[in-house]
CSV table of N, CA and C in Angstrom, one decimal:
chain,number,residue,atom,x,y,z
A,1,MET,N,-62.0,-82.4,102.5
A,1,MET,CA,-62.4,-83.8,102.2
A,1,MET,C,-62.9,-84.4,103.5
A,2,MET,N,-63.9,-85.2,103.3
A,2,MET,CA,-64.5,-86.0,104.5
A,2,MET,C,-64.0,-87.4,104.4
A,3,GLU,N,-63.7,-88.0,105.5
A,3,GLU,CA,-63.2,-89.4,105.5
A,3,GLU,C,-64.4,-90.3,105.5
A,4,ARG,N,-65.6,-89.9,106.0
A,4,ARG,CA,-66.7,-90.7,106.0
A,4,ARG,C,-68.0,-89.9,106.0
A,5,ILE,N,-69.1,-90.5,105.6
A,5,ILE,CA,-70.4,-89.9,105.6
A,5,ILE,C,-71.3,-90.8,106.5
A,6,GLU,N,-71.9,-90.2,107.5
A,6,GLU,CA,-72.7,-91.0,108.4
A,6,GLU,C,-74.2,-90.7,108.0
A,7,ILE,N,-75.0,-91.7,107.9
A,7,ILE,CA,-76.4,-91.6,107.7
A,7,ILE,C,-77.1,-92.2,108.9
A,8,ASP,N,-77.8,-91.4,109.7
A,8,ASP,CA,-78.4,-91.9,110.9
A,8,ASP,C,-79.4,-93.0,110.6
A,9,GLU,N,-80.4,-92.8,109.8
A,9,GLU,CA,-81.4,-93.8,109.5
A,9,GLU,C,-81.4,-94.0,108.0
A,10,PRO,N,-81.3,-95.2,107.6
A,10,PRO,CA,-81.4,-95.5,106.2
A,10,PRO,C,-82.6,-94.9,105.6
A,11,ASP,N,-82.4,-94.1,104.6
A,11,ASP,CA,-83.5,-93.4,103.9
A,11,ASP,C,-83.2,-93.4,102.4
A,12,GLU,N,-84.2,-93.8,101.6
A,12,GLU,CA,-84.0,-93.9,100.2
A,12,GLU,C,-83.6,-92.5,99.6
A,13,ALA,N,-84.1,-91.4,100.1
A,13,ALA,CA,-83.7,-90.1,99.6
A,13,ALA,C,-82.2,-89.9,99.9
A,14,ASP,N,-81.6,-90.4,101.0
A,14,ASP,CA,-80.2,-90.2,101.3
A,14,ASP,C,-79.4,-91.0,100.2
A,15,PHE,N,-79.8,-92.2,99.9
A,15,PHE,CA,-79.1,-93.0,99.0
A,15,PHE,C,-79.2,-92.4,97.6
A,16,ASP,N,-80.4,-91.8,97.2
A,16,ASP,CA,-80.5,-91.2,95.9
A,16,ASP,C,-79.6,-90.0,95.8
A,17,LEU,N,-79.4,-89.2,96.9
A,17,LEU,CA,-78.5,-88.1,96.9
A,17,LEU,C,-77.1,-88.5,96.8
A,18,LEU,N,-76.7,-89.6,97.5
A,18,LEU,CA,-75.4,-90.1,97.3
A,18,LEU,C,-75.1,-90.7,95.9
A,19,THR,N,-76.1,-91.3,95.4
A,19,THR,CA,-76.0,-91.8,94.0
A,19,THR,C,-75.8,-90.7,93.0
A,20,GLN,N,-76.6,-89.6,93.2
A,20,GLN,CA,-76.5,-88.4,92.3
A,20,GLN,C,-75.1,-87.8,92.4
A,21,PHE,N,-74.5,-87.7,93.7
A,21,PHE,CA,-73.2,-87.2,93.9
A,21,PHE,C,-72.2,-88.0,93.1
A,22,LEU,N,-72.2,-89.3,93.3
A,22,LEU,CA,-71.2,-90.2,92.6
A,22,LEU,C,-71.3,-90.1,91.1
A,23,PHE,N,-72.5,-90.0,90.6
A,23,PHE,CA,-72.7,-89.9,89.2
A,23,PHE,C,-72.2,-88.6,88.6
A,24,GLU,N,-72.5,-87.5,89.3
A,24,GLU,CA,-72.0,-86.2,88.8
A,24,GLU,C,-70.5,-86.1,88.9
A,25,VAL,N,-69.9,-86.5,90.0
A,25,VAL,CA,-68.5,-86.4,90.2
A,25,VAL,C,-67.7,-87.3,89.2
A,26,SER,N,-68.3,-88.4,88.9
A,26,SER,CA,-67.6,-89.4,88.0
A,26,SER,C,-67.8,-89.0,86.5
A,27,SER,N,-68.7,-88.0,86.2
A,27,SER,CA,-69.0,-87.6,84.9
A,27,SER,C,-68.8,-86.1,84.7
A,28,PRO,N,-67.6,-85.6,84.9
A,28,PRO,CA,-67.5,-84.1,84.7
A,28,PRO,C,-67.8,-83.6,83.3
A,29,GLU,N,-67.7,-84.5,82.3
A,29,GLU,CA,-68.0,-84.1,81.0
A,29,GLU,C,-69.5,-83.8,80.8
A,30,LEU,N,-70.3,-84.4,81.6
A,30,LEU,CA,-71.7,-84.2,81.5
A,30,LEU,C,-72.2,-83.1,82.5
A,31,PHE,N,-71.5,-82.9,83.6
A,31,PHE,CA,-71.8,-81.9,84.6
A,31,PHE,C,-70.6,-80.9,84.7
A,32,GLU,N,-70.4,-80.3,85.8
A,32,GLU,CA,-69.3,-79.4,85.9
A,32,GLU,C,-68.1,-80.1,86.4
A,33,PRO,N,-66.9,-79.6,86.1
A,33,PRO,CA,-65.6,-80.2,86.5
A,33,PRO,C,-65.6,-80.2,88.1
A,34,VAL,N,-64.8,-81.1,88.6
A,34,VAL,CA,-64.6,-81.2,90.0
A,34,VAL,C,-63.7,-80.1,90.5
A,35,THR,N,-64.2,-79.1,91.2
A,35,THR,CA,-63.4,-78.0,91.7
A,35,THR,C,-63.7,-77.8,93.2
A,36,VAL,N,-63.0,-76.9,93.8
A,36,VAL,CA,-63.2,-76.6,95.2
A,36,VAL,C,-64.7,-76.2,95.4
A,37,SER,N,-65.2,-75.3,94.5
A,37,SER,CA,-66.6,-74.9,94.7
A,37,SER,C,-67.6,-76.0,94.6
A,38,THR,N,-67.3,-76.9,93.6
A,38,THR,CA,-68.2,-78.1,93.4
A,38,THR,C,-68.2,-79.0,94.7
A,39,CYS,N,-67.0,-79.2,95.2
A,39,CYS,CA,-66.8,-80.0,96.5
A,39,CYS,C,-67.5,-79.3,97.6
A,40,GLN,N,-67.4,-78.0,97.7
A,40,GLN,CA,-68.0,-77.3,98.8
A,40,GLN,C,-69.6,-77.4,98.7
A,41,ARG,N,-70.1,-77.3,97.5
A,41,ARG,CA,-71.5,-77.3,97.3
A,41,ARG,C,-72.0,-78.7,97.7
A,42,TRP,N,-71.3,-79.8,97.4
A,42,TRP,CA,-71.8,-81.1,97.7
A,42,TRP,C,-71.6,-81.4,99.2
A,43,LEU,N,-70.6,-80.8,99.8
A,43,LEU,CA,-70.4,-80.9,101.3
A,43,LEU,C,-71.6,-80.3,102.0
A,44,ASP,N,-72.0,-79.1,101.5
A,44,ASP,CA,-73.1,-78.4,102.1
A,44,ASP,C,-74.4,-79.2,101.9
A,45,THR,N,-74.6,-79.8,100.7
A,45,THR,CA,-75.8,-80.6,100.4
A,45,THR,C,-75.8,-81.8,101.3
A,46,LEU,N,-74.7,-82.5,101.4
A,46,LEU,CA,-74.7,-83.7,102.2
A,46,LEU,C,-74.8,-83.5,103.7
A,47,ALA,N,-74.4,-82.3,104.2
A,47,ALA,CA,-74.4,-82.1,105.6
A,47,ALA,C,-75.8,-81.8,106.1
């Protein structure tokens, strides 16, 4: 788990990515369940 996510320069693409993450994680019935592999994939994407 990450305690915080830092975005150097505000960029609409970064906010879109964060919005997509929040939507997918909050809707596991529409996407995949939240598992260790799901979290690792998102950590890699956000890094």
